[in-house]
PDB file of C-alpha atoms and ligand atoms in Angstrom:
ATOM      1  CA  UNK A 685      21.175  22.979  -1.749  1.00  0.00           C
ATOM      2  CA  UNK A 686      23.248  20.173  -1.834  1.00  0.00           C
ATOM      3  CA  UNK A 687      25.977  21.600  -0.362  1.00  0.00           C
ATOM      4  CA  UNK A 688      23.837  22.945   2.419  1.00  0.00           C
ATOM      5  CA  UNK A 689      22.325  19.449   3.209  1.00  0.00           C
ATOM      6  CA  UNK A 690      25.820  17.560   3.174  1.00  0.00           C
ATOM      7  CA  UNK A 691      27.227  20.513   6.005  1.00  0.00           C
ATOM      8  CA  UNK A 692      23.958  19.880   7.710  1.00  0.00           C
ATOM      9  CA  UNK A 693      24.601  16.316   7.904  1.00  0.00           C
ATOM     10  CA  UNK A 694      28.094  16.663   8.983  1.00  0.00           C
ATOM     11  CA  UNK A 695      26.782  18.912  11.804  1.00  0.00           C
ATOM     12  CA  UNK A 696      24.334  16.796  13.188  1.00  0.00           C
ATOM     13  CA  UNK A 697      26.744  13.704  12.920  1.00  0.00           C
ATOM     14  CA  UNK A 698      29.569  15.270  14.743  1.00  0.00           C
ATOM     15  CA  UNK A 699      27.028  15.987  17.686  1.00  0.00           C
ATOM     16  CA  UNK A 700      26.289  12.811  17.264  1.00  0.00           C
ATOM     17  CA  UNK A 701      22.147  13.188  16.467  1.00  0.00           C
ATOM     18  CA  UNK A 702      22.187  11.099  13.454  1.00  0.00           C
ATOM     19  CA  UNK A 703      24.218   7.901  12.580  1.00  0.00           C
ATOM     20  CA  UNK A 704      25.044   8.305   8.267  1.00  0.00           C
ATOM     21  CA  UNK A 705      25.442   4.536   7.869  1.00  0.00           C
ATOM     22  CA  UNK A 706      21.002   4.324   9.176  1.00  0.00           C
ATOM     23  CA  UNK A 707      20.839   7.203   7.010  1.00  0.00           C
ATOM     24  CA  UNK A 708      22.315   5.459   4.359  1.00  0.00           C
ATOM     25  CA  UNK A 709      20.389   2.710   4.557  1.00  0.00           C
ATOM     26  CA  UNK A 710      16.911   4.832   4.767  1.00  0.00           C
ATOM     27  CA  UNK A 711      17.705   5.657   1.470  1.00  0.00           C
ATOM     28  CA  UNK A 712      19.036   3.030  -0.368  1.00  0.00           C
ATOM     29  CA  UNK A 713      15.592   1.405   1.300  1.00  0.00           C
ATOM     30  CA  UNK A 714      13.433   4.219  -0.888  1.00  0.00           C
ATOM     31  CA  UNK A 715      15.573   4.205  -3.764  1.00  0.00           C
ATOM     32  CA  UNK A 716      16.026   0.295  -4.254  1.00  0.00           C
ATOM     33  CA  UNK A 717      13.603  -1.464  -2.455  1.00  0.00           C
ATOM     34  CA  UNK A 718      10.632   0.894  -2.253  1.00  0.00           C
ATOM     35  CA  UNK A 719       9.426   2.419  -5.237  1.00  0.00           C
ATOM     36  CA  UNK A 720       6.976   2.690  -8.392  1.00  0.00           C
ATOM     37  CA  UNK A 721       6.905  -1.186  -8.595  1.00  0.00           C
ATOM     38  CA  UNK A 722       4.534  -0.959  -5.273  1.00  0.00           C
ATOM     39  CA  UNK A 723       1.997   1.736  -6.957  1.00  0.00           C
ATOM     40  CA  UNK A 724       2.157  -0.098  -9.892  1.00  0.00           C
ATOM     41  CA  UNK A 725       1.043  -3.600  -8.398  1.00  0.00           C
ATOM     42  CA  UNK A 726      -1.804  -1.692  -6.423  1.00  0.00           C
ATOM     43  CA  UNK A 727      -3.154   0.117  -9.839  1.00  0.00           C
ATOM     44  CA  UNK A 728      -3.039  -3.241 -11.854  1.00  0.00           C
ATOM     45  CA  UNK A 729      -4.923  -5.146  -9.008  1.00  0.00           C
ATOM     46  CA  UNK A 730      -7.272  -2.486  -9.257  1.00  0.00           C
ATOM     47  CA  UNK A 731      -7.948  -2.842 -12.491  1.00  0.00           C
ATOM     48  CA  UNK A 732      -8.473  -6.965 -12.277  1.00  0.00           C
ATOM     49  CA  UNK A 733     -10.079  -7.234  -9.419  1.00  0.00           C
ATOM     50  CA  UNK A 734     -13.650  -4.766  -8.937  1.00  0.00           C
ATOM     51  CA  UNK A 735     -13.705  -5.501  -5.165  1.00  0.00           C
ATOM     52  CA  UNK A 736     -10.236  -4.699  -4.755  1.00  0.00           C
ATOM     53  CA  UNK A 737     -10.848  -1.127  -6.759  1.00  0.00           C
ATOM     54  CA  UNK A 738     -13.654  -0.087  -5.016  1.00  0.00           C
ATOM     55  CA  UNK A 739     -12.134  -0.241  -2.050  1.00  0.00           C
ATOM     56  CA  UNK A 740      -8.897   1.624  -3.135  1.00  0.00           C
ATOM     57  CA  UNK A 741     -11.445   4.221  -4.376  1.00  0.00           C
ATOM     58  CA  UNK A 742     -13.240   4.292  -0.795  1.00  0.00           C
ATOM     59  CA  UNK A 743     -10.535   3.962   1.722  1.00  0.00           C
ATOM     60  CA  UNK A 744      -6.978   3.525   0.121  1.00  0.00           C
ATOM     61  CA  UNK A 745      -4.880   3.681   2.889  1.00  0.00           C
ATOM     62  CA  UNK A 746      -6.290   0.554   4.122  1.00  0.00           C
ATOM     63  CA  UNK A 747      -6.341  -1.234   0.617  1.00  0.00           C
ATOM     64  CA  UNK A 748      -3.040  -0.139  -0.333  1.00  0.00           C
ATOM     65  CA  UNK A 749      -2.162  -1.254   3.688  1.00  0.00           C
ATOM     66  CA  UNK A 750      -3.404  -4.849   2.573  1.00  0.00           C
ATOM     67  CA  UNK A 751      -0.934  -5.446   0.087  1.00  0.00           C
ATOM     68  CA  UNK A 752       1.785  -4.469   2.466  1.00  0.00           C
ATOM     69  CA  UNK A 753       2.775  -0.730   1.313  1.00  0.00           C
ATOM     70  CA  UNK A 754       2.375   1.236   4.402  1.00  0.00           C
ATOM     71  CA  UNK A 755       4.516   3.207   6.603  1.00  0.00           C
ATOM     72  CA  UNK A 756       6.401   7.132   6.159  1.00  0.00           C
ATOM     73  CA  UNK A 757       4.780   9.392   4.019  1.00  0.00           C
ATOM     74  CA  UNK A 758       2.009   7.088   3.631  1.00  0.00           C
ATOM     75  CA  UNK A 759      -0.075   7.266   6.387  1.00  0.00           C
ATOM     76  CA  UNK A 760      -3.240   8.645   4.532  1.00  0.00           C
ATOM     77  CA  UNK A 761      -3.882   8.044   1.161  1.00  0.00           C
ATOM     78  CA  UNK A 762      -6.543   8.960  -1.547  1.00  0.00           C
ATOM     79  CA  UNK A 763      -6.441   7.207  -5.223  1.00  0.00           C
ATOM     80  CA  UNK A 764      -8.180   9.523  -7.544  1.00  0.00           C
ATOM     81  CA  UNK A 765      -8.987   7.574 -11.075  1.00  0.00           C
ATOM     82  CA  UNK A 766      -8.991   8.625 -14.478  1.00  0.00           C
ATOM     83  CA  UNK A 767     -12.008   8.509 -16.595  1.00  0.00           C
ATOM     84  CA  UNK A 768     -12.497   9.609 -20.354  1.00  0.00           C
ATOM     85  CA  UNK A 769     -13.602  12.560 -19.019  1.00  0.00           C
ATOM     86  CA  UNK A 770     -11.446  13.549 -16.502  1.00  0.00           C
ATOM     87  CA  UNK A 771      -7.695  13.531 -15.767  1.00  0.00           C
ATOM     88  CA  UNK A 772      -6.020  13.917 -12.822  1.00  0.00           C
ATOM     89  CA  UNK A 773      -2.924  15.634 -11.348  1.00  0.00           C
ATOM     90  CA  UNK A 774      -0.693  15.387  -8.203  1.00  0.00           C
ATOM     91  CA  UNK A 775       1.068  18.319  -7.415  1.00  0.00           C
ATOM     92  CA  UNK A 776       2.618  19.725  -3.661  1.00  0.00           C
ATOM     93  CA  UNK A 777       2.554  23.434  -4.290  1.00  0.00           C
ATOM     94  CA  UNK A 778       4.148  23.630  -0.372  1.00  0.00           C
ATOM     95  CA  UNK A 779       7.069  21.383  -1.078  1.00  0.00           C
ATOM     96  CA  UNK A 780       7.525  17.699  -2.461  1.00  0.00           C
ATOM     97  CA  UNK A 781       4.849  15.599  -0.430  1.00  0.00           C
ATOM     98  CA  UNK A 782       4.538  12.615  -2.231  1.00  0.00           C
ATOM     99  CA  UNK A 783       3.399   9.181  -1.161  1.00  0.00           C
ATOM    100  CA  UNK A 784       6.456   6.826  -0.317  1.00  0.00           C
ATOM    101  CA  UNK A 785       5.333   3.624   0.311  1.00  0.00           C
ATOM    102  CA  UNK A 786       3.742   3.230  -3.392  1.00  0.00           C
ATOM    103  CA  UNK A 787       6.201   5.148  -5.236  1.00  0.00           C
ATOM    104  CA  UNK A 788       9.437   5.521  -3.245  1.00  0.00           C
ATOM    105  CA  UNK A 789      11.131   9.126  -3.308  1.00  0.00           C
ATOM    106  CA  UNK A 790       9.619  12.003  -5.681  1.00  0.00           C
ATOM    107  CA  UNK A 791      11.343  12.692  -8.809  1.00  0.00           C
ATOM    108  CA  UNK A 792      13.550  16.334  -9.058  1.00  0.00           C
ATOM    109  CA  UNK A 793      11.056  17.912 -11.271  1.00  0.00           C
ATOM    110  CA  UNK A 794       8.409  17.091  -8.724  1.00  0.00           C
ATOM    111  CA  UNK A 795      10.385  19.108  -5.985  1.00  0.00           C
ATOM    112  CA  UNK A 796      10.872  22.159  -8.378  1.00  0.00           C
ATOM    113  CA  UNK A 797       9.456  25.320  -8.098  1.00  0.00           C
ATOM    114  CA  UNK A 798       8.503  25.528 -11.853  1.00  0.00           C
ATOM    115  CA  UNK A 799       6.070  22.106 -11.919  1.00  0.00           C
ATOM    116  CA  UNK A 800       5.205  23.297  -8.323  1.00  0.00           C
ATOM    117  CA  UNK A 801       4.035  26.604  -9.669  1.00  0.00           C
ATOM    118  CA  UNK A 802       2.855  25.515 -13.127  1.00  0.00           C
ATOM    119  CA  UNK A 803       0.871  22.471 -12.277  1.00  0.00           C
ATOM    120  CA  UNK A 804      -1.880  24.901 -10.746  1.00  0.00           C
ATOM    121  CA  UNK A 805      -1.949  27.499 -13.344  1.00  0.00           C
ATOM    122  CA  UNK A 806      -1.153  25.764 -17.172  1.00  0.00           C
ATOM    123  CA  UNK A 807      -2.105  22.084 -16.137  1.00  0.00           C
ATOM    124  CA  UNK A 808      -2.767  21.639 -19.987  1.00  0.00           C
ATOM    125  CA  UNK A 809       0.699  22.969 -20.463  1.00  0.00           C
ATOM    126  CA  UNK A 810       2.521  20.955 -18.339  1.00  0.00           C
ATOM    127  CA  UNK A 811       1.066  17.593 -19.356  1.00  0.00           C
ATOM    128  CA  UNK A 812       1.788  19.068 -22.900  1.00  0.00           C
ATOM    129  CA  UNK A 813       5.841  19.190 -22.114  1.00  0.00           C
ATOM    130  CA  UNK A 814       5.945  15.639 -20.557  1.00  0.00           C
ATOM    131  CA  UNK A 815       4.416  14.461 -23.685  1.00  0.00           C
ATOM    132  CA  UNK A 816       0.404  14.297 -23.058  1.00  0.00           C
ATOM    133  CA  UNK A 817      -1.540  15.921 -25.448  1.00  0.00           C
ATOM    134  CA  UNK A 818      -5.731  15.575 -23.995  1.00  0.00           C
ATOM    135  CA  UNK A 819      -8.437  16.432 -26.173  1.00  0.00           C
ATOM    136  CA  UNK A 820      -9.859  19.724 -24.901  1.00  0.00           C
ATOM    137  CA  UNK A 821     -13.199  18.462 -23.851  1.00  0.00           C
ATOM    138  CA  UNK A 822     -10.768  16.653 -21.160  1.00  0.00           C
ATOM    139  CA  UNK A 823     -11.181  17.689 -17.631  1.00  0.00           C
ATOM    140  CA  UNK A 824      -7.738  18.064 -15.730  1.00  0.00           C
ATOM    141  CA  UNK A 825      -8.224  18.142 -12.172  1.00  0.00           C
ATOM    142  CA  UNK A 826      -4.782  19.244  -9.768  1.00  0.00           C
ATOM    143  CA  UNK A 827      -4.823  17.702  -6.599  1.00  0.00           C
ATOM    144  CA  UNK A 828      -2.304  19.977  -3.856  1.00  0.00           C
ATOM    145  CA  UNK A 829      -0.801  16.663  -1.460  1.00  0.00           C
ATOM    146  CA  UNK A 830       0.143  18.278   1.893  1.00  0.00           C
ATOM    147  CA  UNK A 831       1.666  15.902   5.003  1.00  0.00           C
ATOM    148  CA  UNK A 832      -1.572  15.139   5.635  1.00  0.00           C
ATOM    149  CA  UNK A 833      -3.083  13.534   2.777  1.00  0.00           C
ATOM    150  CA  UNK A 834      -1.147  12.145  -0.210  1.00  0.00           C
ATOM    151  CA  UNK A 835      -2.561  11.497  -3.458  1.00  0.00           C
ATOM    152  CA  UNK A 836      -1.849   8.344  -5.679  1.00  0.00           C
ATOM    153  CA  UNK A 837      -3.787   8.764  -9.670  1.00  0.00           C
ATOM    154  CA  UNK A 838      -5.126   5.188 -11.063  1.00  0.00           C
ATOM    155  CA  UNK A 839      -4.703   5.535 -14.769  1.00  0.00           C
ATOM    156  CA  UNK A 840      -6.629   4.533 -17.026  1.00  0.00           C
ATOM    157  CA  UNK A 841      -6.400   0.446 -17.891  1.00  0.00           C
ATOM    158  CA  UNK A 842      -5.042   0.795 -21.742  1.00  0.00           C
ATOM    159  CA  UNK A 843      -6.946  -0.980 -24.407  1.00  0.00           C
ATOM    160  CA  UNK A 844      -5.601  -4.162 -25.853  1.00  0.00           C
ATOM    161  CA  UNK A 845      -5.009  -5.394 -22.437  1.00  0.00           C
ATOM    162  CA  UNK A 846      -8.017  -7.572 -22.043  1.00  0.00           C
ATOM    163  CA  UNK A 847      -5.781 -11.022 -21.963  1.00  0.00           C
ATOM    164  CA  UNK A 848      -3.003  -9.707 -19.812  1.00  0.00           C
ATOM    165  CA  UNK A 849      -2.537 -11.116 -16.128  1.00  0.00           C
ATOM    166  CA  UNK A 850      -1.745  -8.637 -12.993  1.00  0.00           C
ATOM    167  CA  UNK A 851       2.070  -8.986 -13.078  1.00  0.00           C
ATOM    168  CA  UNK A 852       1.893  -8.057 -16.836  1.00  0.00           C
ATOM    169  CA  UNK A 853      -0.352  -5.105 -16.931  1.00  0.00           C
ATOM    170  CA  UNK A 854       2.175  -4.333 -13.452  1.00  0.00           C
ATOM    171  CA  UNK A 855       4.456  -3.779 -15.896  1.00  0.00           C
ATOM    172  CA  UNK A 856       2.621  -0.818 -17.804  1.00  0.00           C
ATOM    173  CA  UNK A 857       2.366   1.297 -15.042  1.00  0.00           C
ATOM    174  CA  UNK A 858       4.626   3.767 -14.811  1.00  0.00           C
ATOM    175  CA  UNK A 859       5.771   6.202 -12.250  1.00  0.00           C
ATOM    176  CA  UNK A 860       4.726   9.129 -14.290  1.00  0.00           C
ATOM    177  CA  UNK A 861       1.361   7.835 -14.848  1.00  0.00           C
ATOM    178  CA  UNK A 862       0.470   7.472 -10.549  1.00  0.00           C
ATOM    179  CA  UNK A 863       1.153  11.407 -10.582  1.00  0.00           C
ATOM    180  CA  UNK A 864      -0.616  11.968 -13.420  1.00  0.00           C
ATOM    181  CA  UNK A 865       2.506  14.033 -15.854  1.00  0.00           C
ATOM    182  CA  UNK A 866       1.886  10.196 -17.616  1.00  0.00           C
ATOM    183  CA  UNK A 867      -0.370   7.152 -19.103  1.00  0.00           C
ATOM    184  CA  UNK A 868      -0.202   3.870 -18.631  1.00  0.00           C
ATOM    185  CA  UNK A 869       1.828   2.598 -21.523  1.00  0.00           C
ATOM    186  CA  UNK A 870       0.459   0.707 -24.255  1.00  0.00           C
ATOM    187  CA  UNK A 871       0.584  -3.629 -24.501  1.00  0.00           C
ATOM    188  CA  UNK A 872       3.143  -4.066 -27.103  1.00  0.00           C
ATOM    189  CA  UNK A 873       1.836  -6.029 -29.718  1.00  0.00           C
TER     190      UNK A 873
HETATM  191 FE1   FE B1789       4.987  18.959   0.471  1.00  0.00          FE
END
């Protein structure tokens, strides 16, 4: 595949369709400067401010718009939230749809045909090999992202956190956790 893409882009540069340097920088803009940091600033604001995550649960492409994470990729959102009751799952069974602007480019595993397959039929057993063991009373819902709609999961806000600002509680969301193969991590004490 990687062969494949690199003749691909020596193709269309030759013909002179694509410039690599803008393609260069497209990246290095998704790898470096847009990424998880975004998703996690909109979950912790969520999870201060009750205005703030009612509105992410309502319309999230506009809340998430407000704090200035918009653009490719991102164009509709919907935050699904994790209750003691229910978790959820972000999965493209298609291909790798995944929401840019809040957590920059999708992982490999994300793009692979095993988590792509697996995610649908043994959620259970796929949270189990990242690491997340939920009791079995524990709904798992799978959400399918398509280039319409792309899904962002608000984790649950950990316990213990009760004194911790925005930028700290940032800081315990990880990328893992927005797709749902993760939980926000625990305040060290
Ligand atoms: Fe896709």
């Amino acid at each position: 595949m990687d062969l494949r893409v690199r003749a691909l882009e020596s193709v269309l540069t030759q013909k002179g369709y694509i410039d690599p340097a803008a393609l260069d920088r497209l990246i290095d803009t998704y790898q470096t400067r847009i990424g998880p940091r975004n998703g996690a600033s909109v979950v912790a604001r969520a999870w201060v401010d009750a205005e703030f995550h009612e509105w992410l649960l309502r319309d999230a492409t506009a809340a998430i718009a407000s704090m200035g994470y918009a653009g490719r990729q991102g164009e509709h959102m919907q935050v699904v939230a994790n209750a003691p009751e229910r978790h959820n799952l972000v999965v493209c069974t298609l291909c790798s749809c995944y929401p840019w602007p809040v957590l920059g480019l999708p992982p490999t595993w994300y793009k692979s045909a095993p988590y792509r397959s697996r995610a649908v039929r043994d959620p259970r057993g796929v949270l189990a090999d990242f690491g997340v063991v939920l009791a079995e009373e524990v709904e798992i819902r799978v959400w399918d992202s398509t280039a319409e709609l792309r899904y962002l999961v608000l984790p649950e806000r950990p316990v213990g956190t009760e004194s911790m600002d925005e930028a700290a509680l940032a800081s315990l969301v990880t990328r893992d956790s927005m797709i749902g193969t993760g939980l926000a991590l625990k305040p060290s004490p």
